[in-house]
Coordinates of C-alpha atoms in Angstrom, one line a residue:
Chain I
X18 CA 100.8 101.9 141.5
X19 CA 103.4 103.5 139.4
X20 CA 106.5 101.7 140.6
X21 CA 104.6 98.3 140.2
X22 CA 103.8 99.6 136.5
X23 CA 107.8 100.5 136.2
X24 CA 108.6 97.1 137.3
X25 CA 106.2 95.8 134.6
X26 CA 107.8 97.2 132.2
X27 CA 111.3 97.1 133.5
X28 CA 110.8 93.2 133.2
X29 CA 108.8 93.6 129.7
X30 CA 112.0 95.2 128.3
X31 CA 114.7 92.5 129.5
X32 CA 112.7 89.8 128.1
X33 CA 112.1 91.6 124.9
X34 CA 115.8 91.9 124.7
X35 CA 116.5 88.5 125.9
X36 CA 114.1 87.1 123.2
X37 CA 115.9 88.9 120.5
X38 CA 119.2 88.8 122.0
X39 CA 119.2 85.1 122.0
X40 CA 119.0 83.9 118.3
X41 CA 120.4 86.9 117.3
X42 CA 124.0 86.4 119.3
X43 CA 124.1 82.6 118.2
X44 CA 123.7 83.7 114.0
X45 CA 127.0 85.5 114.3
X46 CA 129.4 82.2 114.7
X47 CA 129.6 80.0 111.1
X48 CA 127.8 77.0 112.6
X49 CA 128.2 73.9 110.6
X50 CA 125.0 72.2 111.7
X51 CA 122.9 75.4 110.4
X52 CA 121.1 74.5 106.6
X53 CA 123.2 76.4 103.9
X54 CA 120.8 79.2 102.5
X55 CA 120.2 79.7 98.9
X56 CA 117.8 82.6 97.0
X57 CA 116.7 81.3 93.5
X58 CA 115.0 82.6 90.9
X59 CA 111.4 81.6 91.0
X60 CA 111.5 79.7 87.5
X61 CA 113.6 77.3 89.3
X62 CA 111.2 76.1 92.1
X63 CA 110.7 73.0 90.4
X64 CA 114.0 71.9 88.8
X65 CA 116.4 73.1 92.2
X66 CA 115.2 71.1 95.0
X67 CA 115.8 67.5 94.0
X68 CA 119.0 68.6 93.0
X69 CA 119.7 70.0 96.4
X70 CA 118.1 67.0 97.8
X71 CA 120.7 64.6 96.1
X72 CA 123.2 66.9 97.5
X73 CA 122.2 66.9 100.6
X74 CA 122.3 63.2 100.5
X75 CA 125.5 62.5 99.6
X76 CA 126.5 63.7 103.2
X77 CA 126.6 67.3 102.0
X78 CA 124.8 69.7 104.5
X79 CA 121.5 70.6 104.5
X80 CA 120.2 73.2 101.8
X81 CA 117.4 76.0 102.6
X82 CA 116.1 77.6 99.5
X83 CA 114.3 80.6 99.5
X84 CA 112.8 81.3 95.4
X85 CA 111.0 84.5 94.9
X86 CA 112.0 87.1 92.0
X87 CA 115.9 87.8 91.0
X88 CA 115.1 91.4 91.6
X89 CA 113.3 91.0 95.3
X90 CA 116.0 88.5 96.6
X91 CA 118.4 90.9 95.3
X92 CA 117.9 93.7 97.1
X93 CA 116.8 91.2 100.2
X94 CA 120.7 90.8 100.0
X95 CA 121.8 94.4 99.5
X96 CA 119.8 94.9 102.8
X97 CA 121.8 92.4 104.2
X98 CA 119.6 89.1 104.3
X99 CA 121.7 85.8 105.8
X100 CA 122.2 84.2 102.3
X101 CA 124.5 82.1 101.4
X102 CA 124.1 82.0 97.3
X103 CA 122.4 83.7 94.6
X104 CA 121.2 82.3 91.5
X105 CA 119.4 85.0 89.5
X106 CA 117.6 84.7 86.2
X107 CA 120.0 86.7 84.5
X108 CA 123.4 88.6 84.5
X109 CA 122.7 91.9 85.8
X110 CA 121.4 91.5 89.4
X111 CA 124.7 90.0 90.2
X112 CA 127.1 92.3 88.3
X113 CA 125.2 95.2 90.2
X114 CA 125.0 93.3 93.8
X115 CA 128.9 92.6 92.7
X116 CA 129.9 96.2 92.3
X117 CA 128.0 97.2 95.5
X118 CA 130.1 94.4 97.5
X119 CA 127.8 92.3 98.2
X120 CA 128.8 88.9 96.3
X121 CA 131.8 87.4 95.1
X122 CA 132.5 87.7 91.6
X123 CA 129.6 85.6 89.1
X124 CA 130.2 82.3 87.7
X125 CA 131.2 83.3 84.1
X126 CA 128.6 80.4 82.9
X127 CA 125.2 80.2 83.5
X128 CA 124.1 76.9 85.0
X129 CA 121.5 77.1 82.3
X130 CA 119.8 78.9 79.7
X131 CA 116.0 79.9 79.0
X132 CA 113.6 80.9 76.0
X133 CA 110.6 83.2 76.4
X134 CA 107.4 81.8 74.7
X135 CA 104.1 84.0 75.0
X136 CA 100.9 82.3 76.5
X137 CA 97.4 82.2 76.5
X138 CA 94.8 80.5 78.6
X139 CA 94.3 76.8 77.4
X140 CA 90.8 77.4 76.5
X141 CA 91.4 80.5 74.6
X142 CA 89.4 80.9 71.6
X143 CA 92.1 83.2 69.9
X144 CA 95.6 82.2 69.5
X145 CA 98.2 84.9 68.3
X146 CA 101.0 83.1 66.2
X147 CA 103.1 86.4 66.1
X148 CA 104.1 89.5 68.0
X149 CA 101.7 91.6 65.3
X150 CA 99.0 89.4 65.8
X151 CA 99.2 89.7 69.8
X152 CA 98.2 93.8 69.7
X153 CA 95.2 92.8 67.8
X154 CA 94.0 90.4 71.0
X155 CA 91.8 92.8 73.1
X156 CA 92.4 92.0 77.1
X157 CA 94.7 92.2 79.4
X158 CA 98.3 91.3 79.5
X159 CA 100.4 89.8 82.4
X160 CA 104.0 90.5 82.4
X161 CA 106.8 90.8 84.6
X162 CA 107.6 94.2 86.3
X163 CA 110.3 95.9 84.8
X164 CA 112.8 95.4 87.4
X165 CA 112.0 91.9 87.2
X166 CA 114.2 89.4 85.1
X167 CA 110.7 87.9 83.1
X168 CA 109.7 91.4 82.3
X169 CA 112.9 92.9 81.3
X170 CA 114.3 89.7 79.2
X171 CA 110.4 90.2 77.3
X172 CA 110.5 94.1 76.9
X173 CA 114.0 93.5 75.0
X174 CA 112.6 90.5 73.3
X175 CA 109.8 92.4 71.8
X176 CA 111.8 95.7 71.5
X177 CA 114.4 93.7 69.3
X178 CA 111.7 92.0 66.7
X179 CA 110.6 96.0 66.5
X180 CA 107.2 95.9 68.0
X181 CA 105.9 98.0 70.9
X182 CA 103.5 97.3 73.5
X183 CA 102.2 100.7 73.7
X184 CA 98.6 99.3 72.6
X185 CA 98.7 97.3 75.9
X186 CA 100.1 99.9 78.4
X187 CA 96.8 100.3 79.6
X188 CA 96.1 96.7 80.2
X189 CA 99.2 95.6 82.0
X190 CA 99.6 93.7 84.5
X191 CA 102.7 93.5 86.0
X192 CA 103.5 89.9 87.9
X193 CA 106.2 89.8 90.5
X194 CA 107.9 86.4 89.3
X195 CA 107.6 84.4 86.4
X196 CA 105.5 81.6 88.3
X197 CA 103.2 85.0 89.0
X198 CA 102.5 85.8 85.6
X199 CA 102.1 82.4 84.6
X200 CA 99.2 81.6 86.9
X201 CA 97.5 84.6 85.6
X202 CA 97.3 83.3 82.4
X203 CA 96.4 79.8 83.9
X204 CA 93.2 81.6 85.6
X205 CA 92.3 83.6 83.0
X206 CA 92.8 86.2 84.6
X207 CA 95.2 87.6 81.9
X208 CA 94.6 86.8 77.9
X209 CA 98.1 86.9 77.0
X210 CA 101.2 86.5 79.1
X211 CA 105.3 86.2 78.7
X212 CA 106.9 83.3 80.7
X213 CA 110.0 81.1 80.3
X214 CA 109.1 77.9 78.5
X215 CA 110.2 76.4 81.0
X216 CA 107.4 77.5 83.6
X217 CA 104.8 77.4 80.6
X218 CA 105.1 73.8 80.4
X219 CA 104.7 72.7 83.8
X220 CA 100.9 74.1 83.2
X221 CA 98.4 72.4 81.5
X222 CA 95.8 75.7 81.9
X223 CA 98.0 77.3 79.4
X224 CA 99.0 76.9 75.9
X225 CA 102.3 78.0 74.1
X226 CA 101.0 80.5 71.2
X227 CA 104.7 81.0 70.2
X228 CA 108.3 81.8 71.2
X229 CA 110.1 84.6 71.4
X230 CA 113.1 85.3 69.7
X231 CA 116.2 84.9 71.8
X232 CA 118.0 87.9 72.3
X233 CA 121.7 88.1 71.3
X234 CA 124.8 86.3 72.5
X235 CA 125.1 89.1 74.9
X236 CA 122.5 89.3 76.9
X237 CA 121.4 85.5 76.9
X238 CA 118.7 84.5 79.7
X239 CA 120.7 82.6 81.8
X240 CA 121.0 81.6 85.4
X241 CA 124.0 83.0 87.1
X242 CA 125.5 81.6 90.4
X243 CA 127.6 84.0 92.9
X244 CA 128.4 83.4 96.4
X245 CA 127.3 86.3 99.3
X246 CA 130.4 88.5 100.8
X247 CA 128.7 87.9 104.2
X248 CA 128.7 83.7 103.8
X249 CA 130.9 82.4 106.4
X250 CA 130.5 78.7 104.6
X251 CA 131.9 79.6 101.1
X252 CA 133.4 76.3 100.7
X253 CA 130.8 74.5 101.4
X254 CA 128.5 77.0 99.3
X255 CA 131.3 76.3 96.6
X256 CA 131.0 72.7 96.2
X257 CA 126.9 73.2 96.0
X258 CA 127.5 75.8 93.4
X259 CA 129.8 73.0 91.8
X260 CA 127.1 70.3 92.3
X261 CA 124.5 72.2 90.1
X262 CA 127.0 72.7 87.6
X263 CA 128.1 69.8 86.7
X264 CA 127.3 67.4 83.8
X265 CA 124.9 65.4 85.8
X266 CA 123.5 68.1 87.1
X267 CA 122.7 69.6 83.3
X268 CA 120.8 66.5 82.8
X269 CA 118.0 67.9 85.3
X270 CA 117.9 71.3 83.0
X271 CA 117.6 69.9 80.4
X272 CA 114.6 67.0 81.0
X273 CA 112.6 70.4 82.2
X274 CA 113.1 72.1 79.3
X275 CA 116.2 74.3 80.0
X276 CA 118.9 74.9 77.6
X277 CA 122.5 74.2 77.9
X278 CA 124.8 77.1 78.0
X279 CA 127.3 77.2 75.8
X280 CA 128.5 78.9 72.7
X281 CA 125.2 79.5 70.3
X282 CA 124.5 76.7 67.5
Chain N
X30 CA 107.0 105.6 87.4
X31 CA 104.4 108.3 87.3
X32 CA 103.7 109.8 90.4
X33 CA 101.0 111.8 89.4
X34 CA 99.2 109.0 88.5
X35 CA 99.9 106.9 91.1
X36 CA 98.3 109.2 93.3
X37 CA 95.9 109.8 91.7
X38 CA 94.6 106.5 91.1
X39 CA 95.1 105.8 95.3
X40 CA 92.7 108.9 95.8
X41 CA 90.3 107.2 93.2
X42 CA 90.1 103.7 94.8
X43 CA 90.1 105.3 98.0
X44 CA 86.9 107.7 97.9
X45 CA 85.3 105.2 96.1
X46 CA 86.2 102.9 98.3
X47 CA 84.2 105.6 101.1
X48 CA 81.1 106.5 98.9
X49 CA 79.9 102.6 97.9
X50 CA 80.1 101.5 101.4
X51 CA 78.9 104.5 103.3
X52 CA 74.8 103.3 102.9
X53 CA 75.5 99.7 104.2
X54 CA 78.3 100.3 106.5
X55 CA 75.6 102.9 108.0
X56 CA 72.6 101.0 107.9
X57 CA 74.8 97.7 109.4
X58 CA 76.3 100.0 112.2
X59 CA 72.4 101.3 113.0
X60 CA 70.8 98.0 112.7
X61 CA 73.5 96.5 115.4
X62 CA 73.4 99.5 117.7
X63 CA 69.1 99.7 117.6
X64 CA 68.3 95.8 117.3
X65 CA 68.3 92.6 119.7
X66 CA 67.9 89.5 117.8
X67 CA 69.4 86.1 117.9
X68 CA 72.1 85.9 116.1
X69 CA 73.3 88.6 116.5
X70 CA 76.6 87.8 117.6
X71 CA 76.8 85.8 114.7
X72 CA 75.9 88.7 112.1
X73 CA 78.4 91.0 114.6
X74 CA 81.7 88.5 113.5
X75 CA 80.9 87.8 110.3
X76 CA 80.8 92.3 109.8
X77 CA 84.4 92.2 112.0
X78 CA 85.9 89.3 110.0
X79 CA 87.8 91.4 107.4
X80 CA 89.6 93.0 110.0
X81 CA 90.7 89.7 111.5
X82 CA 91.3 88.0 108.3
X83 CA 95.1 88.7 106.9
X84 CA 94.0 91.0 103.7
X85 CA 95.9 88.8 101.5
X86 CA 93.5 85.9 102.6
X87 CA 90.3 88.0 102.1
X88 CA 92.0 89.3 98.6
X89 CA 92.6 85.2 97.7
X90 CA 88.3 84.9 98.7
X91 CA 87.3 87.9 96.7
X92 CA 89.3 86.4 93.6
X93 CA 87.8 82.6 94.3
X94 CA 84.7 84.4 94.4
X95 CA 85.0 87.4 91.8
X96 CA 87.3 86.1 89.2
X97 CA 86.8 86.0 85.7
X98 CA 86.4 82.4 85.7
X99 CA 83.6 82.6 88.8
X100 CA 79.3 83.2 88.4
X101 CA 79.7 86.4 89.8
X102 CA 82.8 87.7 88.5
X103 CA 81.7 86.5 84.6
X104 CA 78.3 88.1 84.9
X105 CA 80.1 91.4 85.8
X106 CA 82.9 91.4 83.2
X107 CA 80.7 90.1 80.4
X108 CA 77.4 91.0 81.0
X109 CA 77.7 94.0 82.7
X110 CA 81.0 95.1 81.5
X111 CA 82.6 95.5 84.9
X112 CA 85.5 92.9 85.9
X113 CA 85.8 92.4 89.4
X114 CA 88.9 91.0 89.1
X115 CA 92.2 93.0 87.9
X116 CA 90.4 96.2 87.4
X117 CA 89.7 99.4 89.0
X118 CA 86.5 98.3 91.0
X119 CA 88.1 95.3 91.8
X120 CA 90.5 97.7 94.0
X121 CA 87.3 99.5 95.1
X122 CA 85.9 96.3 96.5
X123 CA 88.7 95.1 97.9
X124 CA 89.7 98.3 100.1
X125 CA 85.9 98.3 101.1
X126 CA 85.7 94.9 102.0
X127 CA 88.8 94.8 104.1
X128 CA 87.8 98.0 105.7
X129 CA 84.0 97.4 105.8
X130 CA 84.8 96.5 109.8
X131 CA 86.2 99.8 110.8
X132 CA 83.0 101.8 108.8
X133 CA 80.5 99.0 111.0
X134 CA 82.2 99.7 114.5
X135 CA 82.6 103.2 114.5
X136 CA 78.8 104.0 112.3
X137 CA 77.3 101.6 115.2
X138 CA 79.3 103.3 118.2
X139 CA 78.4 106.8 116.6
X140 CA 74.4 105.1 117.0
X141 CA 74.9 104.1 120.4
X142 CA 75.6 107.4 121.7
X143 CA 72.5 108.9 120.4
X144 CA 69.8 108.6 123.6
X145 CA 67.4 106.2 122.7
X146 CA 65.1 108.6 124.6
X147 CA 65.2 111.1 122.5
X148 CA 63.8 109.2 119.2
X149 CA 61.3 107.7 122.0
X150 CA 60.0 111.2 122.8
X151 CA 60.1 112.2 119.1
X152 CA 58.0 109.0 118.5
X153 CA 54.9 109.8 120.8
X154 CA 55.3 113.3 119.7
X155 CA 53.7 111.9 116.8
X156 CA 57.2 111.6 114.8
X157 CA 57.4 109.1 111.9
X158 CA 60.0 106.0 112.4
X159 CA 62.1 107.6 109.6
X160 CA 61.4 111.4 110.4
X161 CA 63.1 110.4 114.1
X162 CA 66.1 109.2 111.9
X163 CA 66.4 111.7 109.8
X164 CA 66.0 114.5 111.9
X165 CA 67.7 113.3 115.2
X166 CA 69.3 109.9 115.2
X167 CA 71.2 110.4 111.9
X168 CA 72.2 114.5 112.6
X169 CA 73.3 113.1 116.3
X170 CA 75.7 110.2 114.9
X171 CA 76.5 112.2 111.9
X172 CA 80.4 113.1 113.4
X173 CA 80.9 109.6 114.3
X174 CA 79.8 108.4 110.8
X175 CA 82.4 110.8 108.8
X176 CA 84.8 109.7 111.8
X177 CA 84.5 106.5 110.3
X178 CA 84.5 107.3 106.6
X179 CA 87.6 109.1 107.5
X180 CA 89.1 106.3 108.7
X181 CA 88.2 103.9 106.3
X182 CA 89.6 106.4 103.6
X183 CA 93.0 106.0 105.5
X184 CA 93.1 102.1 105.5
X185 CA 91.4 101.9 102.1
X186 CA 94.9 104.5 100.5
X187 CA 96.9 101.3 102.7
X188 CA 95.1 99.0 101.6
X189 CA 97.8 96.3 100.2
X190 CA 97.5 92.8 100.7
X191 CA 93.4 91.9 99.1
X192 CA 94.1 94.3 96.6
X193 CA 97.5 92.9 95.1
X194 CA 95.8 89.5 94.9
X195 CA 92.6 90.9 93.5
X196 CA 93.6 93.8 91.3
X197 CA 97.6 93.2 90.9
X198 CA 99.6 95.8 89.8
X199 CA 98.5 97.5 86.9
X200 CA 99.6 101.4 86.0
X201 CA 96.9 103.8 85.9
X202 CA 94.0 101.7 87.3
X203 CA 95.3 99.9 89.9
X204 CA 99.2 100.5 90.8
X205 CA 98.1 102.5 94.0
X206 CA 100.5 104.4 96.8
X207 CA 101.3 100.7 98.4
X208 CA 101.5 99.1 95.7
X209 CA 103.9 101.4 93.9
X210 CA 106.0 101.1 96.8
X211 CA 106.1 97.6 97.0
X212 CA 107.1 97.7 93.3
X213 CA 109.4 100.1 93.9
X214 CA 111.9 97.8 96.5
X215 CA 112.3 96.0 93.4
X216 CA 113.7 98.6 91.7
X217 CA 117.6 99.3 92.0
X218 CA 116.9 102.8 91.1
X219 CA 113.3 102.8 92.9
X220 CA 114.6 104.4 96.5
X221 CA 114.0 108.1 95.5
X222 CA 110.4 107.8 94.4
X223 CA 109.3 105.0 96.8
X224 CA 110.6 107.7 99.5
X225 CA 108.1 110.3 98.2
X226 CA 105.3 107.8 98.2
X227 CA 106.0 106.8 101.6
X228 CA 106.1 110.6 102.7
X229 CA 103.2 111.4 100.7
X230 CA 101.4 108.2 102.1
X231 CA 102.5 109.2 105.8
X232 CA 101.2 113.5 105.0
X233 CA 97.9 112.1 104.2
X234 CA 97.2 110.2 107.0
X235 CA 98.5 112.5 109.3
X236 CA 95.7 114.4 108.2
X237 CA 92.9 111.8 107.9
X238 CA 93.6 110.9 111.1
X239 CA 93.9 114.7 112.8
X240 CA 90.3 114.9 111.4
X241 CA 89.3 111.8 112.6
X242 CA 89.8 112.6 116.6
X243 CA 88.2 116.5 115.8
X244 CA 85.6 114.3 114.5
X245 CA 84.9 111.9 117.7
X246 CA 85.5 114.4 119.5
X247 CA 82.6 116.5 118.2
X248 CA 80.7 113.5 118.3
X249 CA 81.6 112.7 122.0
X250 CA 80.4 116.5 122.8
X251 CA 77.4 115.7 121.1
X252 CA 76.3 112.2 123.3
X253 CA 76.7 113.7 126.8
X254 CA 75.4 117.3 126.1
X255 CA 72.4 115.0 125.3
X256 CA 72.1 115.7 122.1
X257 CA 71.7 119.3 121.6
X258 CA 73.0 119.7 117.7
X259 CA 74.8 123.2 117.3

């Protein structure tokens, strides 16, 4: 009995490592039939992928996008995670993932710019029309986290007009990704949130009550491309990074409500 | 990110999570061990389907269900001034109903081992139905029942998936150990504290689950001794 259990397992363990052996030995040549992998900001999930699409087919390669928050898919590549490109929601998840070696230096302009607007649910009886007006709103309020791009670009939007949300720090609640917060407003779950315009208006559950002010020339929201250290298709992940750049490109951005980048009118 | 609180609120959710579903994780566990009905095997899944269910599912049902926008949900939030949804007891509920299996099986195992015969010889003894529960079914299955509360106070402090969905992230009421954590791999600067979460997290268990088995144990000395109580 115990040598046919040591055979059992014997064979348990070389298919276990054959399973993982397998896929695993084949990821570490560049294969050019494999889909080029891109992590994006989640407040792109609606303008990226027909962009990538036309790409795609104009004989390009096939593009894999993976959108969650800047700040998860940045520390999914710190950990190593096979991408290809990052476009975060901002200029500091790159510079940081830059200095650690992980990417290749930023593009120096962002493929577009955002604005903050603060929500409420569509059918809210109360609508604050300024940043004074929001701490008299009893309820809850749905922001991002503060490593999280949404949250951080709203706690310095709000820190700069010289409010504080200290009458909310009870009531908080912090969403992982823009879309996040936004479809806690959209439920009514939360009575006030902070979003990019951009993801308010693709929402008819919610209302715009106002915007935001946008911060300084310096620390714009933008979306910044880099390429990963680990990509062995940089070219190709070049010309993509190219691709969304360009002028035609813009006209995608813009029709969804992004800004142009650019020097400040 | 405060610790303190953190932990705090974890300990909260998690012994509240224990006290509100010890009577009906009890009386479910006793009603399957004692009764033969038909059915039954139907009433059995429905109890195990939190444990089969990926929590993040069940968390996505208990929102659909206790939402602000739902019948329930409203009534509790504005008529009763408890929200079931992105609160404290929404937490509570969602730990209990994701652990409400594990409470069932190991309540209705701890009833099983008790010897039918015994409450049959307390009955014609003259016994009352819920004197022969009181003073010998319950005392009997007792270890088995705190083995279980035990348990569930270890899955309710993991508890992630329902509760993120049903009571998000928010500091002080519902940011709990896993949560935090999860929050935390966000963080550039979050490795530190996430690390004495998870260690914290792990210490805790360790213990829960030490006094579970001294607890099964005592209850498995108390089934075959045929249920002398000490």
């Amino acid at each position: 009995m115990p040598r046919r259990i040591s055979t059992l397992l014997a064979i348990h363990a070389l298919l276990g490592l054959g399973i993982v052996q397998g896929p695993a030995g084949c990821s570490e040549q560049p294969d050019p039939e494999r889909p080029l992998v891109v992590y994006a900001a989640m407040s792109l999930v609606d303008v990226l992928p027909p962009l990538l699409e036309a790409w795609t087919q104009d004989g390009h390669p096939a593009v894999q996008v993976d959108f969650a928050s800047t700040s998860r898919l940045a520390r999914q590549i710190a950990a190593g995670a096979p991408a290809d490109a990052f476009i975060a929601a901002d200029a500091v998840w790159p510079a940081s993932l830059q200095r650690a070696g992980h990417l290749l230096s930023p593009a120096e302009t962002p493929l577009a710019l955002n604005e903050l607007v603060v929500i409420v649910p569509a059918d809210a009886s109360t609508i604050p029309r300024s940043l004074d007006e929001l701490t008299r709103i009893p309820g809850k309020m749905a922001l991002g986290g503060p490593g999280v791009p949404v949250g951080r670009h709203a706690l310095q939007a709000i820190e700069i007009e010289g409010a504080t949300l200290e009458s909310w720090e009870s009531t908080r609640i912090h969403g992982t990704n823009a879309r996040h917060v936004l479809r806690l407003v959209a439920l009514g779950e939360a009575d006030i949130g902070v979003v990019y315009k951009t993801d308010a208006m693709t929402s008819s559950d919610v209302q715009i009550a106002f915007a935001l002010r946008r911060p300084s020339a310096d620390s714009e929201i933008g979306y910044f491309t880099a390429i990963t250290r680990q990509s062995t298709r940089k070219d190709s992940v070049r010309r993509l990074l190219d691709h969304l750049a360009a002028p035609n490109s813009r006209e995608a951005f813009l029709s969804r409500g992004f800004l142009p980048p650019g020097p400040r009118g | 990110m405060d610790v303190d609180a953190i932990l705090w609120t974890s300990l909260q959710v998690a012994t509240a999570c224990v006290i509100a579903s010890a009577i009906p994780a009890t009386a479910c566990g006793w009603w399957l061990a004692r009764h033969e009905f038909p059915g039954k095997t139907l009433v059995s899944a429905i109890t195990l389907s939190p444990l089969v269910l990926p929590p993040v599912v069940t968390g996505y049902l208990l929102l659909e269900a206790l939402g602000r926008r739902s019948v329930v949900g409203s009534f509790f939030a504005e008529t009763l001034g408890i929200p079931l949804s992105f609160s404290q007891p929404a937490a509570i509920v969602a730990a209990a109903v994701v652990s409400f299996p594990l409470f069932v099986a190991t309540a209705r195992l701890a009833f099983e081992g008790v010897d039918v015969r015994l409450e049959g010889i307390a009955r014609v003894h003259g016994a009352s139905r819920q004197r022969v529960f009181r003073e010998i079914t319950l005392p009997l299955a007792l270890p088995g029942i705190l083995a279980g509360s035990l348990l569930v106070f270890a899955r309710a402090l993991g508890e992630f998936g329902a509760t993120a969905v049903v009571a998000g992230n928010i500091p002080g009421e519902t940011r709990t150990i896993a949560i935090a954590v999860y929050t935390l791999l966000e963080d550039p600067e979050g490795d530190g504290t996430a690390a004495l979460l998870t260690g914290i997290s792990l210490g805790i268990s360790l213990v829960a689950i030490a006094g579970y088995e001294a607890l099964l144990r005592r209850q498995r000395q108390k089934s075959q001794v045929g249920g002398r109580s000490c």
